[in-house]
Structures are given as C-alpha cells and as structure tokens.
Coordinates of C-alpha atoms in Angstrom, one line a residue:
Chain A
M20 CA -38.1 -49.5 37.8
R21 CA -41.0 -51.6 37.0
T22 CA -39.6 -54.9 35.7
S23 CA -36.1 -53.9 35.0
L24 CA -34.7 -56.2 37.7
G25 CA -35.7 -59.2 35.9
K26 CA -34.6 -58.5 32.5
W27 CA -31.3 -60.4 32.8
W28 CA -33.5 -63.3 33.6
V29 CA -35.6 -62.8 30.4
V30 CA -32.3 -62.9 28.4
G31 CA -30.8 -65.8 30.4
R32 CA -33.9 -67.9 29.9
R33 CA -34.0 -67.2 26.1
E34 CA -30.3 -68.0 25.9
W35 CA -30.9 -71.4 27.9
Q36 CA -33.8 -72.3 25.6
V37 CA -32.0 -71.4 22.3
S38 CA -29.0 -73.5 23.6
F39 CA -30.8 -76.8 23.7
Q40 CA -32.6 -76.0 20.2
T41 CA -29.4 -76.2 18.4
P42 CA -27.2 -79.5 18.2
L43 CA -24.0 -77.8 19.4
A44 CA -25.0 -78.3 23.2
Y45 CA -26.1 -81.9 22.7
V46 CA -22.8 -82.6 20.8
L47 CA -20.7 -80.9 23.5
L48 CA -22.5 -82.7 26.2
G49 CA -21.9 -85.9 24.5
L50 CA -18.2 -85.3 24.0
W51 CA -17.9 -84.1 27.5
M52 CA -19.4 -87.3 29.0
L53 CA -17.5 -89.4 26.7
V54 CA -14.1 -88.0 27.4
A55 CA -14.8 -87.7 31.1
G56 CA -16.0 -91.3 31.1
F57 CA -12.6 -92.2 29.5
F58 CA -10.8 -90.3 32.1
Q59 CA -12.7 -91.9 34.9
V60 CA -12.1 -95.5 33.4
G61 CA -8.3 -94.5 33.2
L62 CA -8.1 -93.6 36.8
L63 CA -10.1 -96.8 37.9
V64 CA -8.1 -99.4 36.1
S65 CA -4.9 -97.8 36.2
P66 CA -2.0 -100.3 36.6
Y67 CA 0.0 -98.1 38.9
G68 CA -2.9 -98.7 41.5
G69 CA -6.5 -97.7 40.6
T70 CA -7.9 -94.9 42.3
S71 CA -11.4 -93.9 43.4
D72 CA -10.1 -90.3 44.4
M73 CA -12.5 -88.1 42.5
S74 CA -10.2 -85.2 43.0
Q75 CA -7.9 -86.7 40.3
L76 CA -11.0 -86.7 38.1
V77 CA -11.7 -83.1 38.7
D78 CA -8.0 -82.1 37.9
Q79 CA -8.3 -83.8 34.5
L80 CA -11.7 -82.4 33.6
V81 CA -10.9 -78.8 34.3
V82 CA -8.4 -79.3 31.3
L83 CA -11.5 -80.3 29.4
V84 CA -13.2 -77.1 30.4
L85 CA -10.4 -75.2 28.8
F86 CA -11.7 -76.4 25.6
L87 CA -15.3 -76.7 26.5
A88 CA -15.8 -73.1 27.7
P89 CA -14.9 -71.2 24.4
F90 CA -17.5 -73.5 22.6
L91 CA -20.1 -72.6 25.1
T92 CA -19.7 -69.0 25.1
M93 CA -18.3 -68.0 21.5
R94 CA -21.9 -67.4 20.1
L95 CA -23.3 -65.3 23.0
L96 CA -22.4 -61.8 21.9
A97 CA -20.3 -62.3 18.7
E98 CA -23.3 -63.7 16.8
E99 CA -25.5 -60.8 18.2
R100 CA -23.2 -58.3 16.8
R101 CA -22.8 -60.1 13.4
T102 CA -26.5 -60.4 12.7
G103 CA -27.3 -57.1 14.2
S104 CA -30.0 -58.4 16.7
E105 CA -28.2 -56.6 19.4
E106 CA -29.6 -53.4 17.9
L107 CA -33.2 -54.5 18.6
V108 CA -32.4 -55.5 22.2
L109 CA -30.3 -52.7 23.1
T110 CA -33.0 -50.2 21.9
T111 CA -35.5 -51.6 24.4
P112 CA -35.2 -50.4 27.9
I113 CA -32.5 -52.8 29.1
S114 CA -29.2 -51.9 30.4
P115 CA -25.8 -53.4 29.0
V116 CA -25.4 -54.7 32.5
Q117 CA -28.6 -56.9 32.4
W118 CA -27.9 -57.8 28.9
V119 CA -24.4 -59.2 29.8
L120 CA -25.5 -60.8 32.9
G121 CA -28.5 -62.4 31.2
K122 CA -26.2 -63.9 28.6
Y123 CA -23.8 -65.2 31.4
A124 CA -26.6 -66.6 33.2
G125 CA -27.8 -68.6 30.2
A126 CA -24.4 -70.0 29.7
M127 CA -24.0 -70.8 33.5
M128 CA -27.3 -72.7 33.3
V129 CA -26.0 -74.8 30.4
W130 CA -22.6 -75.4 32.1
T131 CA -24.4 -76.4 35.5
V132 CA -26.0 -79.1 33.4
F133 CA -22.7 -80.3 32.4
T134 CA -21.4 -80.3 35.9
L135 CA -24.3 -82.2 37.2
A136 CA -24.2 -84.6 34.4
A137 CA -20.6 -85.4 35.4
G138 CA -22.0 -86.3 38.8
V139 CA -22.8 -89.7 37.4
F140 CA -19.1 -90.7 37.7
P141 CA -18.8 -90.3 41.5
L142 CA -22.3 -92.2 41.8
V143 CA -20.9 -95.1 39.7
T144 CA -17.6 -95.0 41.6
S145 CA -19.7 -94.9 45.0
R146 CA -20.7 -98.5 44.2
L147 CA -17.2 -99.6 44.0
A148 CA -15.5 -97.7 46.8
I149 CA -16.7 -95.6 49.8
L150 CA -16.6 -91.8 48.9
D151 CA -16.5 -88.9 51.2
W152 CA -19.3 -86.9 49.8
G153 CA -18.2 -83.7 51.4
S154 CA -15.0 -83.8 49.5
V155 CA -16.6 -84.8 46.3
G156 CA -19.0 -81.8 46.8
A157 CA -16.0 -79.4 47.4
A158 CA -14.3 -80.7 44.3
W159 CA -17.5 -80.4 42.1
L160 CA -17.9 -76.7 43.4
G161 CA -14.3 -76.1 42.5
M162 CA -14.7 -77.4 38.9
W163 CA -18.1 -75.5 38.7
L164 CA -16.4 -72.2 39.6
F165 CA -13.5 -73.0 37.4
G166 CA -15.9 -73.4 34.4
A167 CA -17.7 -70.0 35.5
V168 CA -14.4 -68.3 35.1
G169 CA -14.1 -70.0 31.8
L170 CA -17.5 -68.8 30.8
A171 CA -16.7 -65.2 31.9
V172 CA -13.5 -65.1 29.9
G173 CA -15.3 -66.6 26.9
L174 CA -18.1 -64.0 27.3
F175 CA -15.6 -61.2 27.3
A176 CA -13.8 -62.7 24.2
S177 CA -17.4 -62.9 22.5
A178 CA -17.8 -59.2 23.3
L179 CA -14.7 -58.2 21.6
T180 CA -15.4 -59.5 18.0
D181 CA -18.3 -60.5 15.5
S182 CA -16.5 -63.7 14.7
Q183 CA -17.3 -66.7 16.8
L184 CA -14.2 -68.4 15.7
V185 CA -12.0 -65.5 16.9
A186 CA -13.9 -65.4 19.9
A187 CA -13.3 -69.1 20.8
M188 CA -9.6 -68.5 19.9
V189 CA -9.1 -65.5 22.2
S190 CA -11.0 -67.1 25.0
F191 CA -8.9 -70.2 24.6
A192 CA -5.6 -68.3 24.7
I193 CA -6.6 -66.3 27.8
L194 CA -7.8 -69.4 29.6
L195 CA -4.7 -71.3 28.7
L196 CA -2.4 -68.3 29.9
L197 CA -4.4 -68.2 33.3
Y198 CA -4.1 -72.0 33.5
L199 CA -0.2 -72.3 32.9
A200 CA 0.6 -68.9 34.2
N201 CA 3.1 -70.6 36.7
I202 CA 4.9 -72.4 33.9
V203 CA 7.3 -69.5 33.9
Q204 CA 9.9 -70.5 36.5
T205 CA 11.4 -67.5 38.2
S206 CA 11.8 -66.4 41.8
G207 CA 10.7 -63.7 44.0
W208 CA 7.6 -61.6 43.9
V209 CA 7.1 -62.4 40.1
A210 CA 6.9 -66.1 40.9
S211 CA 4.4 -65.7 43.6
A212 CA 2.3 -63.2 41.4
L213 CA 2.4 -65.7 38.6
S214 CA 1.6 -68.4 41.0
Y215 CA -1.3 -66.4 42.4
M216 CA -2.6 -65.8 39.0
T217 CA -2.7 -69.5 38.1
L218 CA -6.2 -71.1 37.7
S219 CA -5.2 -74.5 38.6
D220 CA -3.2 -73.6 41.7
H221 CA -6.5 -72.4 43.3
L222 CA -8.4 -75.5 42.5
T223 CA -6.3 -77.6 45.1
S224 CA -8.1 -76.4 48.2
F225 CA -11.3 -77.6 46.6
T226 CA -10.0 -80.9 45.3
V227 CA -8.7 -81.9 48.7
G228 CA -12.1 -81.2 50.1
T229 CA -11.5 -77.9 52.0
V230 CA -12.9 -74.8 50.5
A231 CA -10.5 -72.0 51.2
L232 CA -11.8 -68.7 51.3
N233 CA -8.8 -66.8 49.2
D234 CA -9.4 -69.4 46.5
L235 CA -13.1 -68.6 46.5
I236 CA -12.6 -65.1 46.4
Y237 CA -9.9 -65.5 43.6
Y238 CA -12.5 -67.3 41.5
L239 CA -15.3 -64.9 42.1
S240 CA -13.1 -61.9 41.5
L241 CA -12.0 -63.1 38.2
I242 CA -15.6 -63.7 37.2
A243 CA -16.4 -60.2 38.3
G244 CA -13.5 -58.8 36.7
F245 CA -14.3 -60.4 33.2
L246 CA -18.0 -59.6 33.4
F247 CA -17.1 -56.0 34.0
L248 CA -15.0 -56.1 31.1
S249 CA -17.6 -57.6 29.0
I250 CA -20.1 -54.9 29.9
R251 CA -17.5 -52.3 29.2
A252 CA -16.8 -53.9 25.7
V253 CA -20.6 -53.9 24.9
D254 CA -20.9 -50.4 25.9
L255 CA -17.8 -49.2 24.1
R256 CA -18.3 -50.8 20.8
R257 CA -21.5 -48.5 20.3
W258 CA -19.1 -45.7 20.6
A259 CA -16.7 -47.0 18.0
Chain B
M28 CA -50.3 -30.6 17.8
E29 CA -48.1 -32.1 20.6
V30 CA -44.4 -32.6 19.8
A31 CA -43.7 -36.4 20.3
L32 CA -40.1 -36.6 19.1
E33 CA -37.8 -33.6 18.8
V34 CA -34.4 -34.0 17.2
D35 CA -32.1 -31.1 18.2
G36 CA -28.9 -30.5 16.2
I37 CA -27.5 -34.3 16.5
T38 CA -24.2 -34.9 15.1
K39 CA -22.5 -38.2 14.8
R40 CA -18.9 -38.4 13.9
Y41 CA -17.2 -41.5 12.6
G42 CA -14.2 -40.4 10.9
P43 CA -13.4 -37.3 9.1
S44 CA -16.0 -37.5 6.6
R45 CA -18.7 -40.2 7.5
G46 CA -21.4 -39.6 9.9
V47 CA -24.3 -36.9 10.2
Q48 CA -24.0 -33.2 11.1
D49 CA -26.5 -31.0 12.9
I50 CA -29.8 -32.6 12.0
T51 CA -32.8 -31.0 13.5
F52 CA -36.4 -31.7 12.9
S53 CA -39.5 -32.7 15.1
V54 CA -42.4 -35.2 14.7
H55 CA -45.7 -34.4 16.1
R56 CA -48.3 -36.9 17.2
G57 CA -50.5 -38.2 14.6
E58 CA -47.9 -37.0 12.0
I59 CA -45.9 -39.2 9.6
V60 CA -42.4 -37.7 8.7
G61 CA -40.3 -39.1 6.0
L62 CA -36.5 -39.0 6.0
L63 CA -35.6 -39.0 2.4
G64 CA -32.1 -39.3 1.0
P65 CA -30.1 -41.4 -1.2
N66 CA -28.4 -44.6 0.0
G67 CA -25.5 -43.6 2.2
A68 CA -27.0 -40.2 3.1
G69 CA -26.8 -41.0 6.9
K70 CA -30.5 -42.1 7.2
T71 CA -29.6 -45.3 9.3
T72 CA -27.1 -43.3 11.4
T73 CA -29.7 -40.7 12.2
L74 CA -32.3 -43.4 13.2
R75 CA -29.8 -45.1 15.3
V76 CA -28.9 -42.1 17.2
I77 CA -32.6 -41.3 17.9
T78 CA -33.2 -44.8 19.1
G79 CA -30.4 -44.6 21.5
F80 CA -28.4 -47.5 19.8
L81 CA -25.5 -45.1 18.7
P82 CA -24.4 -42.2 21.2
A83 CA -24.5 -39.0 19.4
S84 CA -21.4 -36.8 19.4
A85 CA -23.4 -33.7 20.0
G86 CA -27.3 -32.5 20.1
H87 CA -30.3 -33.7 21.7
V88 CA -33.0 -36.3 21.3
R89 CA -36.2 -35.6 23.2
V90 CA -39.4 -37.8 23.2
E91 CA -42.2 -36.4 25.1
G92 CA -39.9 -34.0 27.0
H93 CA -37.5 -36.8 28.1
D94 CA -33.9 -36.2 27.0
L95 CA -32.0 -39.3 25.7
W96 CA -28.9 -38.3 27.7
E97 CA -30.5 -37.7 30.9
E98 CA -33.3 -40.4 30.8
P99 CA -32.2 -43.0 28.2
Q100 CA -34.4 -45.7 29.6
E101 CA -37.4 -43.5 29.6
V102 CA -36.9 -42.4 26.0
R103 CA -36.4 -46.1 24.9
R104 CA -39.7 -47.0 26.6
R105 CA -41.4 -44.5 24.2
I106 CA -39.9 -45.6 21.0
G107 CA -40.6 -48.6 18.7
Y108 CA -37.8 -49.3 16.3
L109 CA -37.9 -51.3 13.2
P110 CA -34.4 -51.5 11.9
D111 CA -33.6 -51.9 8.2
N112 CA -33.7 -55.7 7.4
P113 CA -34.8 -56.3 10.9
P114 CA -32.4 -58.6 12.7
L115 CA -34.7 -61.1 14.4
Y116 CA -33.8 -64.3 16.2
P117 CA -34.1 -67.0 13.4
D118 CA -34.2 -69.8 16.0
M119 CA -37.2 -68.7 17.8
T120 CA -40.9 -69.2 16.9
V121 CA -42.8 -65.9 16.2
Y122 CA -44.9 -66.2 19.2
D123 CA -41.7 -66.7 21.4
Y124 CA -39.9 -63.9 19.9
L125 CA -42.7 -61.6 20.2
L126 CA -43.1 -62.7 24.0
F127 CA -39.4 -62.1 24.6
M128 CA -39.6 -58.7 23.0
A129 CA -42.7 -57.7 25.0
E130 CA -41.0 -58.6 28.2
L131 CA -37.9 -56.4 27.2
H132 CA -40.3 -53.8 26.2
E133 CA -41.9 -54.0 29.8
V134 CA -45.4 -54.9 28.6
P135 CA -47.1 -55.8 32.0
K136 CA -47.4 -59.5 32.5
R137 CA -51.1 -59.8 32.3
R138 CA -51.3 -57.7 29.0
R139 CA -48.5 -59.6 27.1
V140 CA -50.8 -62.5 25.7
S141 CA -53.4 -60.2 24.8
R142 CA -51.1 -57.4 23.1
I143 CA -49.5 -60.1 21.0
D144 CA -52.9 -61.4 19.8
E145 CA -54.0 -57.9 19.1
V146 CA -50.7 -57.1 17.2
A147 CA -50.7 -60.3 15.5
A148 CA -54.4 -59.8 14.3
R149 CA -53.7 -56.4 13.0
L150 CA -50.6 -57.4 11.1
Q151 CA -52.2 -60.8 9.9
L152 CA -49.3 -62.8 11.7
G153 CA -52.0 -65.2 13.4
D154 CA -51.1 -68.1 10.9
V155 CA -47.3 -67.8 11.4
L156 CA -47.0 -67.5 15.3
G157 CA -45.7 -71.0 15.6
R158 CA -43.3 -70.9 12.9
L159 CA -39.7 -70.3 13.3
V160 CA -38.6 -66.8 12.4
G161 CA -35.9 -68.1 10.2
R162 CA -38.3 -69.8 8.1
L163 CA -40.5 -66.7 7.2
S164 CA -40.6 -64.9 3.9
R165 CA -39.1 -61.6 3.8
G166 CA -42.7 -59.9 4.0
F167 CA -43.6 -61.7 7.0
R168 CA -40.2 -61.2 8.9
Q169 CA -40.8 -57.4 8.2
R170 CA -44.2 -57.7 9.8
V171 CA -42.7 -59.5 12.8
G172 CA -40.2 -56.7 13.0
L173 CA -43.2 -54.0 13.0
A174 CA -45.1 -56.2 15.5
Q175 CA -42.3 -56.2 18.0
A176 CA -42.0 -52.3 17.4
V177 CA -45.5 -51.6 18.5
L178 CA -46.0 -54.3 21.1
H179 CA -45.7 -51.5 23.8
E180 CA -47.8 -49.0 22.2
P181 CA -44.9 -46.5 21.9
P182 CA -45.8 -42.9 21.3
V183 CA -43.0 -42.8 18.7
L184 CA -42.6 -45.3 15.9
V185 CA -39.2 -45.4 14.1
C186 CA -39.0 -47.5 10.8
D187 CA -35.6 -47.7 8.6
E188 CA -36.5 -48.3 5.1
P189 CA -39.5 -50.4 5.8
T190 CA -40.4 -51.3 2.3
V191 CA -36.8 -52.2 0.9
G192 CA -36.8 -55.9 -0.5
L193 CA -40.4 -56.4 -0.5
D194 CA -42.7 -57.3 -3.6
P195 CA -45.1 -54.7 -4.9
A196 CA -48.0 -56.2 -3.1
Q197 CA -46.3 -56.3 0.2
I198 CA -44.9 -52.7 -0.4
V199 CA -48.6 -51.5 -0.7
E200 CA -49.4 -53.5 2.5
M201 CA -46.5 -52.0 4.5
R202 CA -47.3 -48.5 3.2
E203 CA -50.8 -48.9 4.5
L204 CA -49.5 -50.3 7.9
V205 CA -47.3 -47.2 8.3
R206 CA -50.2 -44.9 7.4
S207 CA -52.3 -46.6 9.8
F208 CA -50.0 -46.4 12.6
G209 CA -49.5 -42.8 11.7
S210 CA -52.9 -42.0 13.4
E211 CA -51.8 -43.3 16.8
H212 CA -48.2 -42.9 16.9
A213 CA -45.7 -40.2 15.8
V214 CA -44.2 -42.0 12.9
L215 CA -40.6 -41.4 11.5
F216 CA -39.5 -43.5 8.6
S217 CA -36.7 -43.5 6.3
S218 CA -36.8 -44.0 2.5
H219 CA -35.1 -43.3 -0.7
V220 CA -38.3 -43.9 -2.6
L221 CA -39.7 -40.5 -3.3
S222 CA -43.2 -41.6 -4.5
E223 CA -43.5 -43.4 -1.3
V224 CA -42.5 -40.5 0.9
R225 CA -44.9 -38.2 -1.0
L226 CA -47.7 -40.7 -0.6
L227 CA -47.3 -41.2 3.1
C228 CA -45.8 -38.0 4.8
N229 CA -47.0 -35.0 6.3
Q230 CA -43.7 -33.7 6.4
I231 CA -40.3 -34.4 4.5
V232 CA -36.7 -34.1 5.8
I233 CA -34.5 -34.2 2.9
I234 CA -30.9 -35.5 4.0
H235 CA -27.9 -35.8 1.8
K236 CA -24.3 -36.4 2.7
G237 CA -25.2 -36.4 6.4
A238 CA -26.8 -33.0 6.6
V239 CA -30.5 -31.9 6.2
I240 CA -30.7 -30.0 3.0
D241 CA -34.4 -29.1 3.0
R242 CA -37.6 -29.9 4.9
G243 CA -41.3 -29.1 4.8
R244 CA -44.7 -30.2 3.5
P245 CA -44.3 -32.0 0.2
A246 CA -46.1 -29.2 -1.7
E247 CA -44.0 -26.6 0.0
L248 CA -40.9 -28.2 -1.2
S249 CA -42.0 -28.2 -4.7
I250 CA -42.9 -24.5 -4.6
R251 CA -40.0 -23.3 -2.7
Q252 CA -37.6 -24.7 -5.3
H253 CA -37.8 -22.0 -8.1
G254 CA -37.7 -19.3 -5.6
G255 CA -41.5 -18.7 -6.0
A256 CA -41.3 -19.1 -9.5
S257 CA -43.7 -21.2 -11.6
V258 CA -43.4 -22.9 -15.0
W259 CA -46.0 -22.6 -17.7
V260 CA -45.8 -24.7 -20.9
L261 CA -47.5 -23.1 -23.9
R262 CA -48.1 -24.7 -27.3
V263 CA -48.7 -21.9 -29.9
R264 CA -49.2 -21.8 -33.8
G265 CA -46.5 -19.5 -34.7
P266 CA -42.7 -19.1 -35.3
S267 CA -40.9 -20.1 -32.2
A268 CA -38.2 -17.4 -32.0
E269 CA -40.8 -14.6 -32.4
V270 CA -43.3 -16.2 -29.8
A271 CA -40.4 -16.5 -27.3
A272 CA -39.3 -12.9 -27.8
A273 CA -43.1 -11.7 -27.3
L274 CA -43.1 -13.8 -24.0
R275 CA -40.0 -12.6 -22.7
A276 CA -41.4 -9.0 -22.8
V277 CA -44.2 -9.9 -20.1
A278 CA -43.5 -8.7 -16.6
G279 CA -42.1 -11.2 -14.3
V280 CA -40.9 -13.7 -17.0
R281 CA -37.5 -14.9 -16.0
S282 CA -36.6 -17.1 -18.8
V283 CA -38.2 -18.6 -22.0
R284 CA -37.1 -21.6 -23.5
P285 CA -38.4 -23.0 -27.0
E286 CA -38.8 -26.6 -26.9
G287 CA -39.2 -27.5 -30.5
E288 CA -41.7 -26.7 -33.4
A289 CA -43.6 -29.2 -35.5
D290 CA -46.2 -28.3 -38.3
G291 CA -46.0 -24.7 -37.4
V292 CA -46.8 -25.2 -33.8
C293 CA -44.1 -24.4 -31.3
T294 CA -43.6 -25.4 -27.6
V295 CA -42.3 -22.8 -25.2
R296 CA -41.4 -23.2 -21.5
V297 CA -41.9 -20.0 -19.5
E298 CA -40.5 -19.7 -16.0
A299 CA -41.9 -16.7 -14.3
A300 CA -42.6 -15.2 -11.0
P301 CA -45.9 -13.3 -11.2
P302 CA -45.6 -9.7 -9.9
E303 CA -47.1 -9.3 -6.4
G304 CA -51.1 -9.3 -6.2
I305 CA -51.4 -11.4 -9.3
G306 CA -52.4 -14.9 -9.0
R307 CA -51.2 -17.7 -11.2
D308 CA -54.5 -17.9 -13.3
D309 CA -54.4 -14.1 -13.8
Y310 CA -50.8 -14.3 -14.8
A311 CA -51.6 -17.0 -17.4
D312 CA -54.1 -14.5 -19.0
R313 CA -51.1 -12.0 -19.5
L314 CA -49.2 -14.5 -21.2
V315 CA -51.9 -15.2 -23.6
D316 CA -52.4 -11.4 -24.1
A317 CA -48.8 -11.2 -25.3
L318 CA -49.6 -13.6 -28.1
T319 CA -52.5 -11.4 -29.4
P320 CA -50.5 -8.7 -31.2
G321 CA -48.6 -11.5 -33.4
G322 CA -52.0 -13.0 -34.2
W323 CA -50.5 -16.5 -33.0
R324 CA -53.2 -19.0 -31.8
L325 CA -52.8 -20.7 -28.5
R326 CA -53.1 -24.5 -28.8
E327 CA -52.4 -25.4 -25.2
L328 CA -51.4 -23.8 -21.9
H329 CA -50.6 -25.6 -18.5
L330 CA -48.9 -25.0 -15.4
Q331 CA -46.2 -27.3 -14.7
E332 CA -45.9 -28.2 -11.0
T333 CA -42.3 -29.0 -10.0
S334 CA -42.2 -32.5 -8.9
L335 CA -40.4 -33.7 -5.8
E336 CA -38.3 -35.6 -8.0
D337 CA -37.0 -32.4 -9.5
V338 CA -36.5 -30.9 -6.1
F339 CA -34.6 -33.8 -5.0
L340 CA -32.5 -34.2 -8.0
E341 CA -31.7 -30.5 -8.1
L342 CA -30.8 -30.3 -4.4
T343 CA -28.5 -33.3 -4.5
A344 CA -27.1 -32.6 -7.9
S345 CA -26.0 -29.2 -6.9
E346 CA -24.1 -30.6 -4.0
H347 CA -22.6 -33.1 -6.5
H348 CA -21.8 -30.2 -8.8
E349 CA -19.9 -28.3 -5.9
S350 CA -18.1 -31.3 -4.7
Q351 CA -17.2 -33.0 -8.1
G352 CA -16.9 -29.9 -10.3
E353 CA -19.0 -31.6 -12.9
P354 CA -22.0 -30.1 -14.5
A355 CA -25.4 -31.1 -12.9
Q356 CA -27.0 -33.6 -15.3
K357 CA -30.7 -33.1 -15.1
E358 CA -31.9 -33.2 -18.7
G359 CA -30.4 -36.6 -19.2
R360 CA -32.6 -38.5 -17.1
P361 CA -35.8 -40.1 -18.2

C-alpha cells in the first residue's frame, strides 16, 4: 500500500525522540555507565590478577541488562493504554504489526546507544593491553542481542497491562527465569531443555569470540516469539 | 445524497448487560448526525466500533461502500476520529504531533506541511504549533484533536462529545467548527446535550441503554411523539370545569386538562389529533367555536410544540418505568 511499509518507522522515530525528551533515558544511561565502569575497574585491578578480558565484562553487563530492559520498555505500550492514546493511533490505517514493531524499533535504537556507549571500556582498555577486536565485537554483538531479547520480553509485558510498574515487574520476572533456567539441577532431557532455554548459556559462544549459529538462532527466535506475542496481546485486548 | 457512512445492525457485547445492540443508521455526505443519549447509553462504544477500534460482535460498518470487516484499512483511511477527551501525546509539540498523525494518516509527503498549515489556520492553532501538547488548555487540546482528525480530509468525521469540558465561548466555537465541517464531510457526533444536537444536526439518533430508541429529523421526532396529536393551551374567561367539558365534546380531542384558574380566567390544556382533512389552524377554530355557546371569552390560544426534551425524557423515562417499576416522573422537572 501507499506508505504502509514505513509506518513502523514513523512510530519508532517518535519513540526515539520522546525517549530523550524525558529524564528517564539519561538517568538510565548515567547509571549504566557508572555501574559498567565500576565493573570494568573491578576487573582491571582485581587482586586475583587483573584482566583485560572483555568477555568477563560482558558477562557482568548482561546481569545489568536484566534490570535495564524492564525500565527501557515498561512505558512503551502500557502508557499508551493507560492514557488511551493508542485509540487514536490504532484508528489510523496502521496495523498492530507495524505499531508493535515501531515501538520495538524505537526501544532498540535507545538500547543501541547504551551498547555503543559501553564501547568506551574496550577503547580505554586497549590503551593498557592488546585487544582482539574480533572477539570484542562478537562479545558486544552477543550483549546487544541479549538486550534485544530483554526488550522484546519487556515489550510483551508492557502489552499485557496498563501499569508501567506491573509491566516492569513481569518483564523482570520473565527475564530472570530465562536467565536462571538452568538453576534447576536435574538430569536427562529436562536438564538439557532447561539448559537450552537459559539466556546466559547462549552468550558463551559470543563472549569467547565465536558466533555460533544455533545461539544466534536462539536469540532471534526468542525475539520473534515475544514480538509475536506482543502483537497478539495488542490485538486481543481490543476484543476483551 | 450519497451515503458516506452506513451502520448496519452493529452489536457489541461486553458482558451480560453492557454494550450496544443492533444499532442501525446512516450518514450522508454533507449531513450532520447527532448520536444523542444519556451518559452510559453506549455512545462511545458505538463510535469505537465504527472507527474500528473495537471489533463488533455482529453487524456491519461501511464507509463509501468499503466494509470494515473486509477492508479495515480502507475504512480507517476514510474516517477522522476525535475521541472523548482526546488522548494526545503530552510530550510532543503540537506541530510534531500533527506531523506524526499526518504520516500515520498517509497524507502524501509533499502535502503534509501545507495541510498542517491549512488546518492550523482554520482551527486557529497557528500560535500554539510550537508548544507542548501537555501544556495546552482544554479548549486548545480539543482543537488539536479535531485538527488531527481532519488532516487527511476524510469523507467521514466522527466526534465523541466534542464540547464536553469546554467553557461557554469554546463550546460555541467548537459547534461552529463542527457545523462548518458538516458541509464537506459526513459528520457523526455524540452528545448528551439536547440543545446542541437540535442546533447542529440534520438527523438525530437517540440511543438509550445500548439500543436506538428513535431517530429522525428534529422536527419529526417532536411530532411523532404523541402519535400525531398536538397540544393547544387555551386561556378562557369562564369556569374551568364547564369549559373543559365543552372542549371535550369537540371531535378529535383526546384529553383536556384544566391547569388552574385565577380571577375567573382558567387555563386548559387540550391534546387532540385533528380529524383527517383538517389542518391545525382550522382545528383551532373548532376549539374556539366550542366556547361560543357558553359565552366564555377567549383570552389566549397557542399551539404547544413538543420539545425535544420532552421526547427524550419521555422515551428514556418509559424505559426507566419498565425496568424499575417506578412511575415516570415527568411533571417534577423544572
């Protein structure tokens, strides 16, 4: 149709603009850099042998992402529902798919800024040690994808409720479960299934500098799955 | 006239009692239709179904021949919608917001800026284009809401309670705007204010408890109410009981109610359906003739038009009466 292809972009661009008009994004970015810097210093000056291994930093940063993603996404659809502004958007010729993808794209742009900002740590470290930039890039890609899953989960939680607080709590719970799924120590197929579900296990191939196809597929399918669920949730709540 | 919006038996069920049932009406191009009903009657639900925000449980909505079920996007392209208390984005400037909505409404890129200028000029938004939506007064927010609804020049304009919450001057302005858009668009708006609906509308659809209870032109609704009967009020110098008895004898009179007597002059209210072939003026002559044998002198005679308020209260009161088992309180109102 005429311009329908680009409508997700219209929504995403607005989301991006609005994100940096409120203090929330700046506060989160500041805290992110502060805590990440703290992690980095801890790794460099550790009495057990300081390390310039960026993969360890990424392993720590993704824990931070578990907290960050709910904050980046809680507003996206819940607030639209609370204020009713969704009514005006969804009565224009936009499909729920474009609407949800636009919201996700906007949040992903913000998250990309966070990922790039954290790039200052390998840059600083590279003054002190020799870094394998290929490995660093793979680790960063892994972190970015990890965050992308976090945002998809957060978006889904935001589609379920009109309360930002509830959305944040739900997405944090889902993310924590996914992160810690392998905490249940069993044997047999249950163990391997839980292990396969675990978010952190799939990060390993990225942080060691090799991008394994099945890990890539794991992250992408989680993203697609939660986006699909978000679209269904937006669709279904009109029928309620 | 060309039918722009056709609403055909739409039903929306929420639970056992809420929702709307079998709403049917149509809006022609150049026509303003008022959806009138008390709060909670189902006006907003009806409009939400028409605009495609809520899916109907049954029934069809067609805009210029496009069915909402089959071609939802085509229908949405042709509708401009101003929801109740328009939910705008408070953190955007008016201009950015209108640009955002213009893009969603598929206004072609080269026309967006000029359309925003045109609409802003027409709605007198020129001075506030750079302000944040959240900082605007209620009246301006309402106009921004109307602006986004007409940006894409839709054939059908749907407004939900456009004058609620405005001050008297703004109400007059908003009514003028709705009226002015009525010449280019087919306008459907909801209201619980009778005077407003009568002032603006070519056609009224009265909705109560989720169902259409009457519809038609404002004048038709008034006449239809008493089954073709009219009401005359006479003031006569004479004894009230005897005058009433004489009037009762006139052919076509259904009821005569004395309404008081002072200084020998009584007031009588006569409800009558003139026999066929006799106009209402001629019928008044007959009523006067009935007074002659008694030698009573007529002081005043006038035909009382049933007001829309009466129609509305009577329609909704009878429903109330049926469901609550209470007598309809009509006399008690001011």
